[in-house]
Coordinates of C-alpha atoms and ligand atoms in Angstrom, one line a residue:
M1 CA -23.2 2.8 -19.4
L2 CA -21.7 0.8 -16.3
R3 CA -24.9 0.1 -15.0
L4 CA -26.1 -1.7 -18.1
T5 CA -23.1 -4.2 -18.0
V6 CA -24.1 -5.6 -14.3
K7 CA -26.8 -8.2 -13.9
H8 CA -27.1 -9.5 -10.5
G9 CA -26.1 -7.5 -7.7
L10 CA -27.2 -4.1 -9.0
R11 CA -30.3 -5.5 -10.3
A12 CA -32.3 -4.5 -7.5
N13 CA -31.1 -1.2 -7.9
S14 CA -31.7 -0.7 -11.5
Q15 CA -35.5 -2.2 -11.0
L16 CA -36.0 0.4 -8.1
A17 CA -34.5 3.0 -10.6
A18 CA -37.2 1.7 -13.2
T19 CA -40.2 1.9 -11.1
R20 CA -38.9 6.1 -10.6
N21 CA -38.0 6.3 -13.9
P22 CA -39.9 4.4 -16.9
D23 CA -36.8 4.6 -19.1
A24 CA -34.6 2.7 -16.6
S25 CA -36.6 -0.6 -17.3
S26 CA -34.5 -0.4 -20.8
Y27 CA -31.6 -0.3 -18.7
V28 CA -32.3 -3.6 -17.4
Q29 CA -33.0 -5.1 -20.3
Q30 CA -29.6 -4.0 -21.6
L31 CA -27.9 -5.6 -19.1
E32 CA -29.6 -8.4 -19.1
S33 CA -28.8 -8.8 -23.0
E34 CA -25.2 -7.7 -22.4
W35 CA -25.0 -10.9 -20.1
E36 CA -27.0 -13.0 -22.7
G37 CA -24.9 -12.1 -25.5
A38 CA -21.2 -12.3 -23.5
K39 CA -19.2 -15.4 -23.8
P40 CA -19.6 -17.8 -21.0
F41 CA -16.7 -17.8 -18.3
T42 CA -15.4 -21.2 -19.2
E43 CA -14.2 -19.8 -22.4
L44 CA -11.8 -17.1 -20.6
P45 CA -8.2 -17.9 -21.8
G46 CA -5.8 -19.2 -19.4
P47 CA -3.5 -22.2 -18.8
T48 CA -4.9 -25.7 -17.2
R49 CA -3.7 -26.5 -14.0
W50 CA -1.1 -28.7 -15.1
Q51 CA 0.4 -26.5 -17.5
L52 CA 0.4 -23.8 -14.2
F53 CA 1.8 -26.6 -12.2
R54 CA 4.4 -27.3 -14.5
G55 CA 5.1 -23.9 -15.3
F56 CA 6.1 -22.7 -11.6
Q57 CA 8.5 -26.0 -11.2
K58 CA 12.1 -26.1 -12.2
G59 CA 12.9 -25.4 -15.8
G60 CA 8.9 -24.5 -16.1
E61 CA 8.4 -20.9 -17.5
Y62 CA 7.2 -19.3 -14.7
H63 CA 9.9 -20.7 -12.3
Q64 CA 11.4 -18.2 -9.9
L65 CA 10.0 -15.3 -11.9
G66 CA 9.1 -12.0 -9.8
M67 CA 5.0 -11.6 -9.9
D68 CA 5.3 -8.8 -12.3
D69 CA 7.6 -10.9 -15.1
V70 CA 4.8 -13.4 -14.4
M71 CA 2.0 -11.1 -14.9
R72 CA 3.8 -9.7 -18.0
L73 CA 3.9 -13.5 -19.5
Y74 CA 0.1 -13.9 -18.8
K75 CA -0.5 -10.8 -20.7
K76 CA 1.3 -11.7 -23.7
Q77 CA 0.2 -15.4 -23.7
F78 CA -3.5 -14.6 -23.0
G79 CA -4.3 -11.2 -23.7
D80 CA -6.1 -8.6 -21.8
I81 CA -7.9 -11.1 -19.4
C82 CA -7.4 -14.4 -18.3
L83 CA -8.2 -17.0 -16.0
I84 CA -5.7 -18.6 -13.6
P85 CA -6.6 -21.5 -12.0
G86 CA -6.2 -22.2 -8.5
L87 CA -3.8 -24.9 -7.4
F88 CA -3.5 -26.4 -4.0
G89 CA -7.0 -25.0 -2.7
M90 CA -6.3 -21.8 -3.8
P91 CA -9.3 -19.9 -5.7
S92 CA -8.8 -19.6 -9.2
T93 CA -8.3 -15.8 -10.3
V94 CA -9.4 -13.8 -13.2
F95 CA -6.2 -11.6 -14.1
T96 CA -6.9 -8.6 -16.0
F97 CA -5.0 -5.8 -17.5
N98 CA -7.8 -3.2 -19.4
V99 CA -8.7 -0.4 -17.0
E100 CA -12.2 -0.3 -18.2
T101 CA -12.4 -3.5 -16.3
F102 CA -11.2 -2.2 -13.2
E103 CA -13.3 0.6 -13.4
K104 CA -16.6 -1.5 -13.8
V105 CA -15.1 -4.0 -11.1
Y106 CA -14.9 -0.7 -8.6
R107 CA -18.3 0.6 -9.7
T108 CA -20.0 -2.9 -8.9
E109 CA -18.0 -3.9 -5.7
G110 CA -20.9 -3.1 -3.3
Q111 CA -21.1 -2.1 0.3
W112 CA -18.5 -4.4 1.7
P113 CA -16.0 -5.1 -1.0
V114 CA -14.1 -8.1 -0.5
R115 CA -10.3 -8.3 -1.3
G116 CA -8.1 -11.4 -1.4
G117 CA -4.7 -11.9 -0.4
A118 CA -5.0 -11.8 3.0
E119 CA -6.2 -15.6 3.5
P120 CA -3.2 -16.4 5.5
V121 CA -4.0 -13.7 8.2
I122 CA -7.8 -15.0 8.4
H123 CA -6.7 -18.7 8.5
Y124 CA -4.4 -17.5 11.5
R125 CA -7.1 -15.5 13.0
N126 CA -9.9 -18.3 12.6
K127 CA -7.8 -21.0 14.1
R128 CA -6.6 -19.1 17.2
K129 CA -7.3 -21.7 20.4
D130 CA -8.6 -18.4 22.7
E131 CA -11.0 -17.0 19.7
F132 CA -9.4 -13.7 20.7
F133 CA -10.4 -12.6 16.8
K134 CA -13.9 -14.0 16.9
N135 CA -16.3 -11.2 15.6
C136 CA -13.2 -8.9 15.7
M137 CA -11.3 -9.8 12.3
G138 CA -9.7 -6.3 11.7
L139 CA -9.4 -4.9 8.4
F140 CA -8.2 -7.8 6.8
G141 CA -11.5 -9.7 7.2
N142 CA -14.4 -9.5 4.9
G143 CA -18.1 -8.9 4.4
A144 CA -20.5 -7.1 7.4
E145 CA -17.9 -7.9 10.2
W146 CA -15.1 -5.8 8.1
G147 CA -17.8 -3.1 7.2
K148 CA -18.3 -2.9 11.2
N149 CA -14.7 -2.5 12.2
R150 CA -14.1 0.0 9.1
S151 CA -16.7 2.2 9.9
A152 CA -15.6 2.1 13.5
V153 CA -12.2 2.9 12.7
N154 CA -12.7 5.6 9.6
P155 CA -13.7 8.6 11.7
V156 CA -10.4 7.8 13.8
L157 CA -7.9 7.1 11.0
M158 CA -9.0 9.1 8.1
Q159 CA -9.2 12.4 9.8
H160 CA -7.6 15.8 8.8
R161 CA -6.9 16.4 12.4
N162 CA -4.3 13.5 12.7
V163 CA -1.9 15.8 11.3
A164 CA -2.0 18.3 14.0
I165 CA -1.7 15.3 16.6
Y166 CA 1.2 13.5 14.7
L167 CA 3.1 15.9 13.3
K168 CA 5.2 16.3 16.2
P169 CA 5.9 12.8 17.0
M170 CA 6.7 12.0 13.3
Q171 CA 9.2 15.0 13.2
R172 CA 10.9 13.5 16.3
V173 CA 11.3 10.2 14.5
N174 CA 12.3 12.2 11.4
R175 CA 14.9 13.9 13.3
Q176 CA 16.3 10.2 14.4
F177 CA 16.5 9.1 11.2
V178 CA 18.5 12.0 10.0
N179 CA 20.8 11.4 12.6
R180 CA 21.0 7.8 12.0
I181 CA 22.1 8.4 8.3
R182 CA 24.8 10.4 9.4
E183 CA 25.9 7.7 12.2
I184 CA 25.8 5.0 9.3
R185 CA 27.0 6.7 6.2
D186 CA 30.7 6.3 5.3
K187 CA 33.1 9.1 6.5
E188 CA 34.8 9.2 3.1
S189 CA 32.3 8.2 0.7
Q190 CA 29.1 9.8 2.7
E191 CA 27.6 6.6 1.4
V192 CA 25.2 4.8 3.3
P193 CA 25.6 0.8 3.5
G194 CA 23.9 -1.1 0.9
D195 CA 21.2 -2.4 3.4
F196 CA 20.1 1.2 3.8
M197 CA 16.5 -0.5 3.4
N198 CA 16.6 -1.7 6.7
T199 CA 17.3 1.5 8.2
I200 CA 14.3 2.9 6.4
N201 CA 11.9 0.2 7.7
H202 CA 13.2 1.4 11.3
L203 CA 11.7 4.8 10.0
T204 CA 8.4 3.5 8.8
F205 CA 7.9 1.1 11.6
E206 CA 8.7 3.9 14.4
S207 CA 6.2 6.2 12.4
V208 CA 3.4 3.6 12.4
A209 CA 4.1 3.2 16.0
T210 CA 3.3 6.3 17.1
V211 CA 0.0 6.0 16.0
A212 CA -0.6 2.5 16.5
L213 CA 0.7 2.3 19.9
D214 CA 0.9 5.7 20.9
R215 CA 4.9 5.6 21.6
E216 CA 8.2 5.3 20.1
L217 CA 9.7 1.9 20.1
G218 CA 13.3 3.0 20.4
L219 CA 14.8 1.5 17.2
L220 CA 16.2 4.7 15.7
R221 CA 16.9 6.6 19.1
E222 CA 18.8 4.0 20.8
A223 CA 21.8 1.8 20.1
N224 CA 20.6 -1.0 21.8
P225 CA 16.8 -1.0 21.6
P226 CA 14.5 -2.8 23.9
P227 CA 14.6 -6.5 23.0
E228 CA 10.5 -7.0 22.7
A229 CA 10.9 -3.9 19.9
S230 CA 13.6 -5.7 18.2
K231 CA 11.4 -8.5 18.3
L232 CA 8.3 -7.2 17.2
F233 CA 10.2 -5.5 14.2
K234 CA 11.9 -8.9 13.1
N235 CA 8.5 -10.4 13.4
I236 CA 6.5 -8.0 10.9
E237 CA 9.7 -8.9 8.7
V238 CA 9.0 -12.6 9.2
L239 CA 5.2 -12.0 8.4
M240 CA 5.8 -9.9 5.2
D241 CA 8.3 -12.2 3.8
S242 CA 6.1 -15.5 4.2
F243 CA 3.1 -13.6 3.0
F244 CA 4.1 -14.0 -0.7
D245 CA 4.7 -17.9 0.1
L246 CA 1.4 -18.6 1.5
G247 CA -0.6 -16.0 -0.2
V248 CA 0.6 -16.1 -3.9
R249 CA 2.6 -19.2 -4.3
P250 CA 0.7 -22.6 -4.4
S251 CA 0.9 -23.8 -0.6
L252 CA -1.0 -26.5 1.3
Y253 CA -1.0 -24.3 4.5
R254 CA -4.9 -24.6 4.6
Y255 CA -4.6 -28.6 5.1
I256 CA -1.5 -29.1 7.0
P257 CA 0.7 -26.5 8.7
T258 CA 3.8 -26.1 6.3
P259 CA 7.1 -25.0 7.5
T260 CA 6.4 -21.7 6.1
Y261 CA 2.9 -21.4 7.5
K262 CA 4.6 -22.5 11.3
K263 CA 7.1 -19.6 11.0
F264 CA 4.2 -17.1 10.1
S265 CA 1.9 -18.6 12.8
R266 CA 4.8 -18.2 15.1
A267 CA 5.4 -14.7 14.1
M268 CA 1.3 -13.8 14.6
D269 CA 1.6 -15.0 17.8
E270 CA 4.6 -13.0 18.9
I271 CA 3.1 -9.7 17.1
F272 CA -0.1 -10.7 19.2
D273 CA 1.6 -10.6 22.3
T274 CA 3.5 -7.7 22.0
C275 CA 1.0 -5.6 20.8
S276 CA -1.2 -6.6 23.7
M277 CA 1.5 -5.8 26.0
Y278 CA 2.2 -2.5 24.4
V279 CA -1.9 -1.8 24.4
N280 CA -1.7 -2.4 28.1
Q281 CA 1.1 -0.1 28.8
A282 CA -1.0 2.3 27.1
I283 CA -4.0 2.1 28.9
E284 CA -1.9 2.4 31.9
R285 CA -0.7 5.8 30.6
I286 CA -3.6 7.0 29.6
D287 CA -5.6 6.4 33.1
R288 CA -2.6 8.1 34.8
K289 CA -2.9 10.7 32.7
S290 CA -6.6 11.2 33.2
S291 CA -6.0 10.8 37.0
Q292 CA -3.9 13.8 37.2
G293 CA -6.3 15.5 35.2
D294 CA -4.3 16.2 32.1
S295 CA -7.0 16.3 29.6
N296 CA -6.1 16.6 26.2
D297 CA -8.8 18.1 23.4
H298 CA -6.6 16.0 20.7
K299 CA -7.1 12.3 21.8
S300 CA -4.6 10.0 20.2
V301 CA -5.6 7.3 17.7
L302 CA -5.0 4.6 20.1
E303 CA -7.3 6.3 22.7
Q304 CA -10.1 6.7 20.6
L305 CA -9.8 3.2 19.6
L306 CA -9.5 2.1 22.8
Q307 CA -12.8 4.3 24.0
I308 CA -14.4 1.8 21.1
D309 CA -13.3 -1.5 22.2
R310 CA -9.8 -2.8 23.5
K311 CA -10.0 -5.6 21.0
L312 CA -10.3 -3.7 18.2
A313 CA -7.3 -1.5 19.4
V314 CA -5.0 -4.4 19.6
V315 CA -6.5 -5.6 16.0
M316 CA -6.0 -2.4 14.6
A317 CA -2.2 -2.1 16.2
M318 CA -1.4 -5.4 14.2
D319 CA -3.0 -4.6 10.9
M320 CA -1.4 -0.9 10.7
L321 CA 2.0 -2.3 11.4
M322 CA 1.2 -5.2 8.7
G323 CA 0.0 -2.8 6.3
G324 CA 2.0 0.2 6.9
V325 CA 6.0 -0.7 7.3
D326 CA 6.8 -2.3 4.0
T327 CA 4.7 -0.3 1.7
T328 CA 5.8 3.0 3.4
S329 CA 9.4 1.7 3.0
T330 CA 8.8 0.9 -0.7
A331 CA 7.5 4.3 -1.3
I332 CA 10.3 6.2 0.3
S333 CA 13.0 4.3 -1.4
G334 CA 11.4 5.1 -4.6
I335 CA 11.4 8.6 -4.1
L336 CA 14.7 8.9 -2.9
L337 CA 16.0 7.0 -6.0
N338 CA 14.1 9.2 -8.2
L339 CA 15.0 12.8 -6.4
A340 CA 18.8 11.3 -6.6
K341 CA 18.7 10.6 -10.4
N342 CA 17.0 13.7 -11.2
P343 CA 18.9 16.5 -9.4
E344 CA 17.1 19.5 -11.0
K345 CA 13.7 18.1 -9.7
Q346 CA 15.4 17.6 -6.2
Q347 CA 16.6 21.2 -6.3
R348 CA 13.2 22.6 -7.2
L349 CA 11.8 20.5 -4.2
R350 CA 14.5 21.8 -2.0
E351 CA 13.6 25.3 -2.8
E352 CA 9.9 24.8 -2.5
V353 CA 10.6 23.2 1.1
L354 CA 13.2 26.0 2.3
S355 CA 10.7 28.9 1.1
K356 CA 8.3 27.5 4.0
L357 CA 10.6 27.5 6.6
T358 CA 10.8 30.6 9.1
S359 CA 14.5 29.5 10.0
L360 CA 16.6 26.9 8.7
H361 CA 16.3 24.8 11.9
S362 CA 12.8 25.4 12.4
E363 CA 10.1 22.5 12.5
F364 CA 7.3 22.5 10.0
T365 CA 4.0 23.6 11.2
V366 CA 0.3 22.2 10.1
E367 CA 0.3 25.6 8.1
D368 CA 3.4 24.9 6.1
M369 CA 2.4 21.3 5.3
K370 CA -0.5 22.5 3.7
S371 CA 1.1 24.1 0.9
L372 CA 3.9 22.2 -0.8
P373 CA 2.4 21.4 -4.1
Y374 CA 5.7 20.3 -5.7
L375 CA 6.5 17.9 -2.8
R376 CA 2.9 16.2 -3.4
A377 CA 3.9 16.0 -7.1
V378 CA 7.2 14.3 -6.5
I379 CA 5.6 11.6 -4.3
K380 CA 2.8 11.1 -6.8
E381 CA 5.1 10.9 -9.7
S382 CA 7.3 8.5 -8.1
L383 CA 4.4 6.1 -6.8
R384 CA 3.5 6.0 -10.6
L385 CA 7.2 5.3 -11.9
Y386 CA 7.8 2.8 -9.0
P387 CA 4.4 1.9 -7.4
V388 CA 4.3 -0.1 -3.9
T389 CA 1.8 -2.8 -5.8
F390 CA 1.3 -4.2 -8.7
G391 CA -2.5 -3.7 -8.7
N392 CA -5.4 -4.5 -6.5
A393 CA -7.8 -7.5 -5.7
R394 CA -11.2 -8.1 -5.5
S395 CA -13.8 -10.3 -5.4
A396 CA -16.5 -9.5 -8.2
G397 CA -19.4 -7.7 -6.5
A398 CA -22.1 -8.4 -8.7
D399 CA -22.5 -10.5 -12.1
V400 CA -20.4 -8.5 -14.4
V401 CA -19.2 -8.9 -18.0
L402 CA -15.7 -7.8 -18.3
D403 CA -14.0 -7.7 -21.6
G404 CA -16.9 -9.7 -23.3
Y405 CA -16.9 -12.7 -20.8
R406 CA -19.6 -13.3 -18.0
I407 CA -17.8 -13.1 -14.6
P408 CA -19.8 -14.7 -12.0
K409 CA -20.5 -12.6 -8.4
G410 CA -17.6 -13.4 -6.1
T411 CA -15.0 -14.5 -9.1
K412 CA -11.5 -13.6 -7.5
L413 CA -10.2 -10.9 -9.5
L414 CA -6.5 -9.3 -10.0
M415 CA -6.4 -5.9 -11.7
T416 CA -3.2 -5.3 -12.9
N417 CA -2.3 -1.4 -13.5
S418 CA 1.3 -1.6 -13.6
F419 CA 2.0 -1.9 -17.2
L420 CA -0.4 0.8 -17.8
L421 CA 1.4 3.2 -15.4
K422 CA 4.5 3.2 -17.9
D423 CA 2.5 3.6 -21.2
D424 CA 3.7 6.4 -23.2
R425 CA 0.3 7.1 -24.6
L426 CA -1.0 7.6 -20.9
Y427 CA 1.9 9.3 -19.7
P428 CA 4.0 10.7 -22.6
R429 CA 7.7 10.1 -21.6
A430 CA 6.5 7.5 -19.5
K431 CA 9.7 6.3 -18.4
E432 CA 11.0 9.7 -17.0
F433 CA 10.3 11.1 -13.7
I434 CA 8.6 14.5 -14.4
P435 CA 6.8 15.6 -11.3
E436 CA 5.5 18.5 -13.2
R437 CA 2.8 16.6 -14.9
W438 CA 0.8 16.5 -11.6
L439 CA 1.0 20.0 -11.2
R440 CA -2.2 22.2 -12.5
R441 CA -1.5 24.1 -15.7
K442 CA -1.9 27.6 -16.2
D443 CA -4.4 28.1 -19.1
D444 CA -1.7 30.0 -20.9
D445 CA 1.0 27.1 -20.5
K446 CA 2.3 26.3 -23.8
S447 CA 5.0 23.6 -22.3
D448 CA 4.3 19.6 -23.2
V449 CA 1.3 18.0 -22.3
L450 CA 2.5 15.5 -19.7
M451 CA -0.7 13.6 -19.1
N452 CA -3.2 12.4 -21.4
K453 CA -6.1 14.3 -21.0
D454 CA -8.6 11.5 -21.4
L455 CA -6.8 9.6 -18.7
N456 CA -9.0 7.0 -16.9
A457 CA -9.0 8.1 -13.2
F458 CA -9.0 4.1 -12.7
I459 CA -5.2 3.7 -13.8
Y460 CA -3.8 5.3 -11.1
L461 CA -4.9 4.4 -7.9
P462 CA -1.6 3.5 -5.4
F463 CA -4.1 3.6 -2.2
G464 CA -6.9 1.6 -3.8
F465 CA -10.2 2.8 -4.3
G466 CA -13.6 3.2 -2.5
P467 CA -14.6 2.0 1.2
R468 CA -12.2 -0.1 1.3
M469 CA -9.3 2.2 0.1
C470 CA -6.1 2.4 2.3
V471 CA -6.8 3.3 5.8
G472 CA -3.6 5.0 6.6
K473 CA -3.8 7.3 3.7
R474 CA -3.8 10.7 5.8
I475 CA -0.9 9.0 8.1
V476 CA 1.2 8.0 5.3
D477 CA 1.0 11.2 3.6
L478 CA 2.1 13.1 6.4
E479 CA 4.9 10.4 7.1
M480 CA 6.0 10.7 3.5
E481 CA 5.9 14.4 3.1
L482 CA 7.7 15.1 6.4
T483 CA 10.4 12.2 5.6
V484 CA 11.3 13.8 1.9
A485 CA 11.0 17.4 3.1
N486 CA 13.7 16.6 5.9
L487 CA 15.9 14.9 3.6
V488 CA 15.9 17.5 1.0
R489 CA 16.3 20.3 3.3
N490 CA 19.6 18.3 5.3
F491 CA 20.9 16.4 2.3
H492 CA 22.0 16.7 -1.2
I493 CA 21.1 12.9 -2.3
E494 CA 23.0 11.4 -4.9
Y495 CA 22.6 7.3 -6.3
N496 CA 26.1 6.6 -8.1
Y497 CA 24.7 3.0 -9.2
S498 CA 22.8 1.7 -12.0
T499 CA 19.0 1.7 -11.3
E500 CA 18.4 -0.7 -14.0
K501 CA 15.3 -3.1 -12.7
P502 CA 15.7 -1.6 -9.2
Y503 CA 12.5 -3.4 -8.0
K504 CA 11.7 -7.1 -7.6
C505 CA 8.0 -7.8 -7.4
R506 CA 6.7 -10.5 -4.8
F507 CA 3.4 -9.3 -2.8
L508 CA 4.4 -5.8 -2.9
Y509 CA 7.6 -4.3 -4.9
K510 CA 10.8 -4.5 -2.9
P511 CA 14.1 -3.0 -3.8
N512 CA 16.2 -5.4 -5.8
I513 CA 19.5 -3.3 -5.8
P514 CA 21.8 -1.9 -2.5
L515 CA 20.4 1.4 -2.0
K516 CA 23.9 3.1 -1.4
F517 CA 22.6 6.7 -1.3
K518 CA 25.3 9.8 -0.9
F519 CA 24.0 11.9 1.5
T520 CA 26.0 15.2 1.7
D521 CA 25.3 17.7 4.4
L522 CA 24.1 20.8 2.7
K523 CA 25.7 24.1 4.3
Y524 CA 23.6 27.0 4.5
Ligands
LIG601 C1 2.9 4.4 0.5 C2 2.3 3.6 1.5 C3 1.1 3.0 1.2 C4 0.5 2.4 0.1 C5 0.7 2.6 -1.5 C6 -0.7 1.4 0.6 C7 -1.4 1.2 -0.2 C8 -2.6 0.2 0.1 C9 -3.7 -0.3 -0.9 C10 -3.6 -0.1 -2.3 C11 -4.7 -0.7 0.0 C12 -5.8 -1.6 -0.6 C13 -6.7 -0.8 -1.0 C14 -8.2 -1.3 -1.7 O1 -8.3 -2.4 -1.7 O2 -8.9 -0.5 -2.5 C15 -4.2 -0.6 1.3 C16 -4.8 -0.9 2.3 C17 -4.4 -1.2 3.6 N1 -3.8 -0.2 4.1 FE1 -2.2 0.8 3.2 N2 -0.7 1.9 1.9 C18 0.1 2.4 2.2 C19 0.5 2.8 4.0 C20 -0.1 2.3 4.9 C21 -0.1 2.8 6.3 C22 1.0 3.7 7.0 C23 -0.9 1.9 7.0 C24 -1.0 2.1 8.4 C25 -1.0 3.0 9.4 C26 -1.8 1.4 6.0 C27 -2.9 0.4 6.3 C28 -3.8 -0.5 5.4 C29 -4.7 -1.0 5.9 C30 -5.0 -1.3 7.5 C31 -5.5 -1.6 4.7 C32 -6.6 -2.5 4.7 C33 -8.1 -1.5 4.6 C34 -9.0 -2.2 4.4 O3 -9.1 -3.4 3.8 O4 -9.8 -2.0 5.0 N3 -1.5 1.6 4.9 N4 -2.9 0.2 1.2

């Protein structure tokens, strides 16, 4: 059916099919008739530019709302699809809330899917005077150049063998995280301070650094970490904070360097300098190792990227740090909140984890990590209840009819799935944290069905879809599984405060409540 709804872009495929299969020619006709019969793009509901501009000013209906509240209002005001006009040179964007449209968009995105949202990064990289990023825009770029970079890094990053390579270094970082919790928690109450998200950020930053820069940077290990490591961490924070203001809110940065853009650009300069320095140090380390005849069958991600191209190694280090810190921290904070509020699920998870360990103090092996179904279900369920992003972005890869409207190729689209993830018709008892819904059911299982059996697979895509899906997926799976497993084997986790509206939505979801978890040591 999908093929029938796509006109340009896929037409060539359909015509090719028609030459092989005479029936396929009717596809092309139906496809064209759907386009012909659809309502024009200009009839899409939505606010005018002026209404939108007013809405975001003081006293306006969208003023100071989080992204998810703005989207809730759009959905209420305009229905399942609407056109939000671009302000100050930003492109107009079609917002869609209907899963059938997501599927059509993904299925027709083509070989080099285009994802918006990273324009400030692209702008910075294009404007750099030394033209370092010329022909190497990294994974935040688009088109054939993105395709070239992505094809080069997929065999390096998306490999299962990374589990074997990074299990040890990540366990080391994890031990430091557990020690840090013991240091910072209050001796009486056993609670960590409300800014615990900062410590989670240190964990995820260090975990990504072990991959992107082939080393720990010392933020969790040392009381006085190296200044360049602290600066890199700070700059990643600045960058992620300014991303929302530049990439989502109306901004003039494309025409003049606004104060926020200047801050962003300074942070980018320093991130670039620090990553280049660390990559140069890694080159020296690797050279030393090989001159000492120390050959290792398992080359690290950085070594493999350096073998391809030094530039790519630097750009990928930056992209992994930008893509892999805040996202993973939000995910881990959500898992901890859910486990803390559901002690019986926490206990079930602990039993599974402990059953894998040969001794209480032993480390997890690659083999152990293979069979932890409840742990995986906990993570999946948590990403449903507390997703990291409100949806995903694409430019239409072909002329396509969505919800009865003609959407021309190249139109910016925002597919918002976060409301569907909480819909009781799709996930019965949707507001509850029930990891069991993700476990395979036995044929004779008579317990409640917790997942709509006709659920469309395009509703739940926490890591995106297709050739553009998250390139850090393998790494983050390991990181989250290890972190959660290590926390529940060491501590009983509680959260004795309200979890009403726990996240605010900017570019990503971020905790909106102080994360004062109580970590009580388990006695074995
Ligand atoms: C729980 C944690 C994470 C979540 C939920 C997440 C989610 C996502 C999503 C939804 C996308 C867009 C996919 C698409 O357009 O279809 C993405 C892209 C990306 N992610 Fe992740 N991510 C996470 C962790 C990481 C980590 C740890 C890294 C780095 C090691 C990383 C690096 C990237 C990069 C570089 C991209 C851009 C890929 C491209 O456009 O080719 N992410 N991620």
